Short mmCIF file of C-alpha atoms in Angstrom, two decimals:
data_model
loop_
_atom_site.label_atom_id
_atom_site.label_comp_id
_atom_site.label_asym_id
_atom_site.label_seq_id
_atom_site.Cartn_x
_atom_site.Cartn_y
_atom_site.Cartn_z
CA MET A 1 86.27 118.61 99.31
CA ILE A 2 88.08 118.91 95.88
CA VAL A 3 91.15 116.42 97.72
CA THR A 4 88.03 114.01 98.40
CA ILE A 5 86.60 114.19 94.95
CA VAL A 6 90.26 113.44 93.72
CA PHE A 7 91.09 110.30 95.81
CA TYR A 8 87.90 108.77 95.32
CA GLY A 9 88.19 109.22 91.49
CA LEU A 10 91.45 107.99 91.51
CA ALA A 11 89.97 104.96 93.29
CA ALA A 12 87.28 104.40 91.14
CA ILE A 13 89.72 104.74 88.06
CA GLY A 14 91.86 102.40 89.69
CA LEU A 15 88.99 99.73 90.18
CA ILE A 16 87.43 100.31 86.78
CA VAL A 17 90.89 99.49 85.26
CA SER A 18 91.65 96.40 87.49
CA LEU A 19 88.04 95.05 86.73
CA ILE A 20 88.38 95.28 83.12
CA LYS A 21 92.13 93.40 83.30
CA SER A 22 90.78 90.77 85.95
CA LYS A 23 87.83 90.34 87.97
CA GLU A 24 89.76 87.78 90.38
CA LYS A 25 92.77 90.12 91.24
CA THR A 26 90.37 93.04 91.74
CA LYS A 27 88.40 90.91 94.69
CA ILE A 28 91.87 90.22 96.15
CA ALA A 29 92.50 93.85 95.92
CA LEU A 30 89.42 94.54 97.99
CA LYS A 31 89.66 91.86 100.25
CA LYS A 32 93.17 93.31 101.10
CA ALA A 33 91.93 96.94 101.27
CA TRP A 34 89.46 95.96 103.92
CA LYS A 35 92.06 93.69 105.79
CA ALA A 36 94.45 96.77 105.95
CA PHE A 37 91.68 98.94 106.98
CA ASP A 38 90.36 96.58 109.58
CA ASN A 39 93.92 96.28 110.78
CA ILE A 40 94.01 99.83 112.14
CA LEU A 41 90.13 100.02 112.91
CA PRO A 42 90.45 99.35 116.60
CA GLN A 43 93.24 101.71 117.57
CA PHE A 44 91.55 104.18 114.93
CA LEU A 45 88.36 104.20 116.91
CA GLY A 46 90.15 104.95 120.33
CA ILE A 47 92.37 107.67 118.73
CA ILE A 48 89.68 109.66 117.18
CA LEU A 49 87.82 109.73 120.53
CA LEU A 50 91.13 110.31 122.58
CA ILE A 51 91.30 113.54 120.15
CA GLY A 52 88.14 114.58 120.68
CA ILE A 53 88.56 114.69 124.38
CA ILE A 54 92.06 116.70 124.21
CA LEU A 55 90.61 119.14 121.90
CA SER A 56 87.50 119.74 124.10
CA LEU A 57 89.89 120.29 126.83
CA LEU A 58 91.92 122.88 125.15
CA THR A 59 90.65 126.06 124.11
CA PRO A 60 92.84 128.58 122.06
CA GLN A 61 92.36 131.46 124.77
CA GLN A 62 93.93 128.47 127.00
CA ILE A 63 96.74 127.65 124.53
CA SER A 64 97.44 131.11 123.76
CA GLN A 65 97.89 132.39 127.57
CA VAL A 66 100.60 129.99 128.24
CA ILE A 67 102.77 130.32 124.70
CA GLY A 68 102.53 133.89 124.57
CA GLU A 69 105.36 135.87 122.75
CA ASP A 70 107.37 136.47 126.00
CA SER A 71 106.87 132.86 127.04
CA GLY A 72 110.56 132.03 125.71
CA TRP A 73 111.98 128.58 125.71
CA ILE A 74 109.30 127.34 128.30
CA GLY A 75 106.60 128.49 125.85
CA VAL A 76 108.29 126.74 122.77
CA LEU A 77 108.72 123.44 125.00
CA ILE A 78 104.96 123.87 125.83
CA ALA A 79 103.90 124.50 122.48
CA SER A 80 105.78 121.30 121.11
CA VAL A 81 104.51 119.21 124.05
CA ILE A 82 100.70 120.36 122.92
CA GLY A 83 101.70 119.91 119.42
CA SER A 84 102.69 116.50 119.64
CA VAL A 85 100.12 115.28 121.84
CA THR A 86 97.27 116.79 119.50
CA LEU A 87 96.25 115.59 116.41
CA ILE A 88 94.36 117.91 114.88
CA PRO A 89 92.79 117.85 111.27
CA GLY A 90 94.70 119.89 108.72
CA PHE A 91 92.06 121.91 107.29
CA LEU A 92 91.58 122.90 111.02
CA ALA A 93 94.99 123.37 112.06
CA PHE A 94 96.20 126.41 110.23
CA PRO A 95 93.10 128.15 111.07
CA LEU A 96 93.73 127.73 114.74
CA ALA A 97 97.58 128.33 114.41
CA ALA A 98 96.45 131.69 113.00
CA ALA A 99 93.90 132.05 115.53
CA LEU A 100 96.47 131.74 118.37
CA LEU A 101 98.50 134.08 116.91
CA ASP A 102 95.97 136.49 116.70
CA ASN A 103 95.48 135.77 120.86
CA GLY A 104 98.99 136.47 121.44
CA ALA A 105 101.08 133.54 120.82
CA GLY A 106 104.62 133.81 119.63
CA TYR A 107 106.36 133.01 116.26
CA MET A 108 108.51 130.94 117.78
CA GLN A 109 105.98 129.05 119.86
CA ILE A 110 103.64 128.79 116.80
CA GLY A 111 106.20 127.33 114.64
CA ALA A 112 107.56 124.64 117.21
CA PHE A 113 103.43 123.86 117.32
CA VAL A 114 102.53 123.61 113.83
CA SER A 115 106.24 121.40 113.35
CA THR A 116 105.28 119.29 115.94
CA LEU A 117 101.79 118.65 115.13
CA MET A 118 102.80 117.52 111.90
CA MET A 119 106.02 115.19 112.81
CA VAL A 120 105.16 114.12 115.91
CA GLY A 121 102.14 112.20 116.79
CA ILE A 122 101.68 110.72 120.45
CA VAL A 123 98.33 109.54 120.05
CA THR A 124 98.78 107.72 116.64
CA MET A 125 101.96 105.78 117.95
CA PRO A 126 99.95 102.61 118.76
CA VAL A 127 99.09 102.40 114.86
CA GLU A 128 102.73 103.12 114.24
CA PHE A 129 103.85 100.65 116.50
CA LEU A 130 102.04 97.99 114.46
CA TYR A 131 104.11 98.93 111.40
CA PHE A 132 107.35 100.09 112.54
CA GLY A 133 107.68 98.35 116.22
CA LYS A 134 108.46 100.63 119.31
CA LYS A 135 112.12 101.43 118.77
CA ALA A 136 111.70 103.04 115.33
CA THR A 137 108.39 104.67 116.23
CA PHE A 138 110.00 106.09 119.42
CA LEU A 139 113.12 107.15 117.29
CA ARG A 140 111.05 108.95 114.53
CA ASN A 141 109.17 110.90 117.10
CA GLY A 142 112.10 111.77 119.13
CA MET A 143 114.10 113.14 115.96
CA GLY A 144 110.76 114.98 114.72
CA PHE A 145 110.64 116.58 118.16
CA VAL A 146 113.99 117.75 118.20
CA PHE A 147 113.75 118.86 114.55
CA SER A 148 110.77 121.23 115.38
CA MET A 149 112.68 123.34 118.39
CA LEU A 150 115.05 123.88 115.35
CA VAL A 151 112.16 125.25 113.13
CA ALA A 152 111.15 126.98 116.22
CA VAL A 153 114.18 128.96 116.46
CA VAL A 154 114.61 129.70 112.88
CA MET A 155 111.26 131.08 112.84
CA GLY A 156 112.13 133.17 115.82
CA VAL A 157 115.14 134.44 114.20
CA LEU A 158 113.41 135.30 110.79
CA LEU A 159 110.04 136.21 111.59
CA MET B 1 85.34 83.27 127.53
CA ASN B 2 86.82 81.72 124.11
CA LYS B 3 90.14 82.62 122.76
CA LYS B 4 88.60 84.59 119.96
CA ARG B 5 86.51 87.04 121.85
CA MET B 6 89.62 87.46 124.14
CA GLU B 7 91.61 88.62 121.19
CA ILE B 8 88.89 90.87 119.87
CA LEU B 9 88.71 92.26 123.37
CA LYS B 10 92.41 92.96 123.54
CA LYS B 11 92.09 94.77 120.19
CA TYR B 12 89.79 96.85 121.16
CA ARG B 13 91.30 97.46 124.55
CA PHE B 14 92.38 101.12 123.70
CA PHE B 15 88.71 101.95 122.44
CA LEU B 16 86.84 100.94 125.14
CA VAL B 17 89.10 102.58 127.83
CA MET B 18 88.35 105.88 125.55
CA LEU B 19 84.81 105.01 125.30
CA VAL B 20 84.52 104.81 129.29
CA VAL B 21 86.71 108.00 129.73
CA SER B 22 84.52 109.59 127.37
CA LEU B 23 80.86 108.70 129.10
CA VAL B 24 82.50 109.67 132.46
CA ILE B 25 83.14 113.06 131.13
CA LEU B 26 79.71 113.16 129.67
CA LEU B 27 78.37 112.44 133.36
CA LEU B 28 80.25 115.16 134.88
CA ASN B 29 79.98 117.74 132.21
CA PRO B 30 77.23 117.23 129.76
CA VAL B 31 78.71 120.27 127.69
CA LEU B 32 81.88 119.14 127.54
CA GLY B 33 81.15 115.40 126.80
CA LYS B 34 78.80 116.54 123.81
CA ASN B 35 81.94 118.88 122.50
CA VAL B 36 83.87 115.39 122.74
CA TYR B 37 81.14 113.55 120.66
CA ARG B 38 80.81 116.35 118.11
CA LEU B 39 84.61 116.46 117.48
CA THR B 40 84.68 112.77 117.17
CA VAL B 41 82.06 112.82 114.79
CA ASP B 42 83.75 115.45 112.57
CA SER B 43 87.07 113.11 112.45
CA VAL B 44 85.01 110.24 111.41
CA PHE B 45 83.84 112.23 108.54
CA GLU B 46 87.43 113.54 107.98
CA MET B 47 88.30 110.13 107.72
CA LEU B 48 85.62 109.04 105.50
CA GLY B 49 86.52 111.70 103.08
CA VAL B 50 90.08 110.24 102.46
CA LEU B 51 90.80 107.04 104.19
CA PRO B 52 88.39 104.76 102.33
CA PRO B 53 89.71 105.49 98.88
CA ILE B 54 93.54 105.14 100.14
CA PHE B 55 92.78 101.81 101.36
CA VAL B 56 91.47 100.92 97.85
CA LEU B 57 94.58 102.05 96.40
CA ILE B 58 96.75 99.90 98.83
CA GLY B 59 94.91 96.55 97.76
CA LEU B 60 95.47 97.78 94.34
CA LEU B 61 98.77 98.54 94.68
CA ASP B 62 99.36 95.23 96.32
CA VAL B 63 97.71 92.96 93.77
CA TRP B 64 98.99 95.02 90.51
CA VAL B 65 102.77 96.02 91.44
CA LYS B 66 105.23 93.64 91.25
CA LYS B 67 107.80 93.03 93.81
CA GLU B 68 110.76 93.55 91.35
CA THR B 69 109.30 96.88 89.82
CA MET B 70 108.82 98.22 93.60
CA VAL B 71 112.65 97.05 94.21
CA LYS B 72 113.72 98.67 91.15
CA TYR B 73 112.16 101.98 91.89
CA MET B 74 111.95 101.90 95.94
CA GLY B 75 114.52 99.18 96.52
CA LYS B 76 118.21 99.61 97.70
CA ASP B 77 119.75 100.46 94.75
CA SER B 78 117.10 103.02 93.73
CA GLY B 79 119.29 105.79 94.59
CA ILE B 80 117.72 109.22 93.73
CA VAL B 81 114.58 108.05 92.09
CA GLY B 82 113.66 106.20 95.31
CA VAL B 83 113.88 109.36 97.10
CA LEU B 84 112.01 111.69 94.69
CA LEU B 85 109.16 109.14 94.32
CA GLY B 86 109.15 108.77 98.42
CA PHE B 87 108.72 112.77 98.25
CA PHE B 88 106.20 112.93 95.47
CA LEU B 89 104.12 109.82 97.29
CA GLY B 90 104.17 111.84 100.46
CA ALA B 91 103.13 115.23 99.02
CA ALA B 92 100.23 113.87 96.75
CA ALA B 93 98.85 112.16 99.55
CA ALA B 94 96.20 113.50 101.60
CA GLY B 95 94.40 112.68 105.15
CA PRO B 96 96.00 112.37 108.83
CA LEU B 97 99.24 110.64 109.35
CA TYR B 98 97.86 107.34 110.56
CA GLY B 99 96.60 106.73 106.95
CA ALA B 100 100.69 106.72 105.97
CA PHE B 101 101.45 103.66 108.20
CA PRO B 102 99.26 101.05 106.18
CA VAL B 103 100.95 102.47 102.82
CA ALA B 104 104.44 102.16 104.86
CA GLY B 105 103.48 98.57 105.05
CA VAL B 106 102.67 97.48 101.51
CA PHE B 107 105.74 99.27 100.19
CA LEU B 108 107.82 97.22 103.06
CA ARG B 109 106.24 94.13 101.85
CA LYS B 110 107.20 94.79 98.34
CA GLY B 111 110.78 95.42 99.34
CA SER B 112 110.93 99.23 99.11
CA ARG B 113 113.97 100.49 101.04
CA LEU B 114 113.47 101.85 104.65
CA ALA B 115 115.03 105.20 104.26
CA ASN B 116 112.60 105.77 101.16
CA VAL B 117 109.71 104.54 103.08
CA PHE B 118 110.51 107.01 106.10
CA ILE B 119 110.73 109.62 103.37
CA ILE B 120 107.43 108.74 102.34
CA VAL B 121 106.15 108.80 106.18
CA GLY B 122 108.01 111.94 106.72
CA ALA B 123 106.43 113.98 103.53
CA TRP B 124 103.23 112.78 104.29
CA ALA B 125 103.15 114.23 107.73
CA SER B 126 104.86 117.68 106.70
CA MET B 127 104.21 118.68 102.95
CA LYS B 128 101.16 117.31 101.54
CA ILE B 129 100.45 119.98 98.84
CA PRO B 130 96.69 120.15 99.68
CA LEU B 131 97.58 121.41 103.07
CA LEU B 132 100.14 123.84 102.18
CA LEU B 133 97.64 125.75 100.21
CA PHE B 134 95.57 125.96 103.24
CA GLU B 135 98.85 126.91 105.40
CA VAL B 136 99.92 129.87 103.00
CA SER B 137 96.14 131.53 103.50
CA SER B 138 96.32 131.29 106.95
CA MET B 139 99.85 131.42 107.86
CA GLY B 140 101.36 133.49 105.30
CA MET B 141 103.85 132.58 102.35
CA LYS B 142 106.97 133.06 104.46
CA PHE B 143 105.97 131.07 107.22
CA THR B 144 104.98 128.08 104.78
CA LEU B 145 108.51 128.65 102.91
CA ILE B 146 110.69 128.95 105.94
CA ARG B 147 108.95 125.47 107.02
CA LEU B 148 108.72 123.46 103.76
CA VAL B 149 112.50 124.32 102.75
CA MET B 150 113.52 122.93 106.61
CA ASP B 151 111.09 120.13 106.43
CA VAL B 152 112.91 118.86 103.04
CA PHE B 153 116.55 118.65 104.75
CA GLY B 154 114.45 117.49 108.12
CA VAL B 155 112.69 114.55 106.38
CA LEU B 156 115.77 113.64 104.60
CA ILE B 157 118.23 113.99 107.94
CA ILE B 158 115.61 111.77 109.87
CA ALA B 159 115.06 109.06 107.02
CA TYR B 160 118.71 108.53 106.42
CA ALA B 161 119.52 108.67 110.40
CA MET B 162 116.74 106.21 110.98
CA GLU B 163 118.30 103.88 108.65
CA LYS B 164 121.83 104.40 110.30
CA ILE B 165 120.43 104.07 113.96
CA LEU B 166 117.96 100.89 113.00
CA THR B 167 120.21 97.74 113.57
CA LYS B 168 120.10 94.91 110.95
CA ASP B 169 117.83 92.98 113.58
CA ASP B 170 115.45 96.14 114.00
CA GLU B 171 115.11 96.21 110.16
CA LEU B 172 114.30 92.62 109.63
CA HIS B 173 111.75 92.90 112.87
CA ILE B 174 110.10 96.02 110.84
CA TYR B 175 109.98 94.13 107.22
CA GLU B 176 108.69 91.26 109.46
CA LEU B 177 106.10 93.44 111.03
CA ALA B 178 104.74 94.80 107.62
CA ARG B 179 104.21 91.06 106.57
CA LYS B 180 102.17 90.22 109.58
CA MET B 181 99.94 93.28 109.02
CA GLU B 182 99.05 91.84 105.30
#
């Protein structure tokens, strides 16, 4: 909520300053803003429906069962795949991760889940393709996936 | 069908497929189907919370920040300043990762170095300040710190590795894509 206020506030201040300096340029800026939004709108609408579908098919109890403390590397791998294909709003992701821990998930597996959730985004790839192309997109997500394994190992050792 | 309509249809193809899938779910399992739409509405509200101001800021940046300024602070020879600015911009951001890509686009168009743009994307993905507060309260300080410290290195390594691995042609292609998305 605070974040929303801060960002709308920043945009409002920016717009006011811009308007004072040049009405013409502000008009162009708003047109560009709309164009940038319009560019990702079609993919975006598809993505939020896909997220809704994935999240309603997976429940915390189901996830905890497969990434339990004794699930080892298989569990880490499964957790990473789940983290990669889901896109959970931030304010829901951490309570969910905490709930998974309470339901019996291991720290190593949760580390992999949280890290891939942040760094790897399979469902947002259509938008990423538009700006970075396929090669860079696969590269970035691939490296994020491998790096998340590393995070999992460190979490497993330290926690 | 005329060409423009075909194009719109092509753009919305993914959305239409998802719409059909969700309708099939609704028919087969109304409870699950309703849950899908409830989650979708939640996502729309989450998006309305942060994306519109981000796009307004992208538009303002596009109009007011001169290319030379961007090159100076985020370009090839920006050095540590570009790296720190990249981390700062990513960490100060809000909202889901797909908001980072249009921002990356405008930075690329204005002549920002590729590695610095990947730092923005990386920091946006993994070290947003508002989210860190959430993380500390649900996962604890130790978990958050381990991940954050590792991610600082991870973001840097990935950004520079990307720049190394991508060829000159790939790089030109990325800058070309960013121009196309204007």
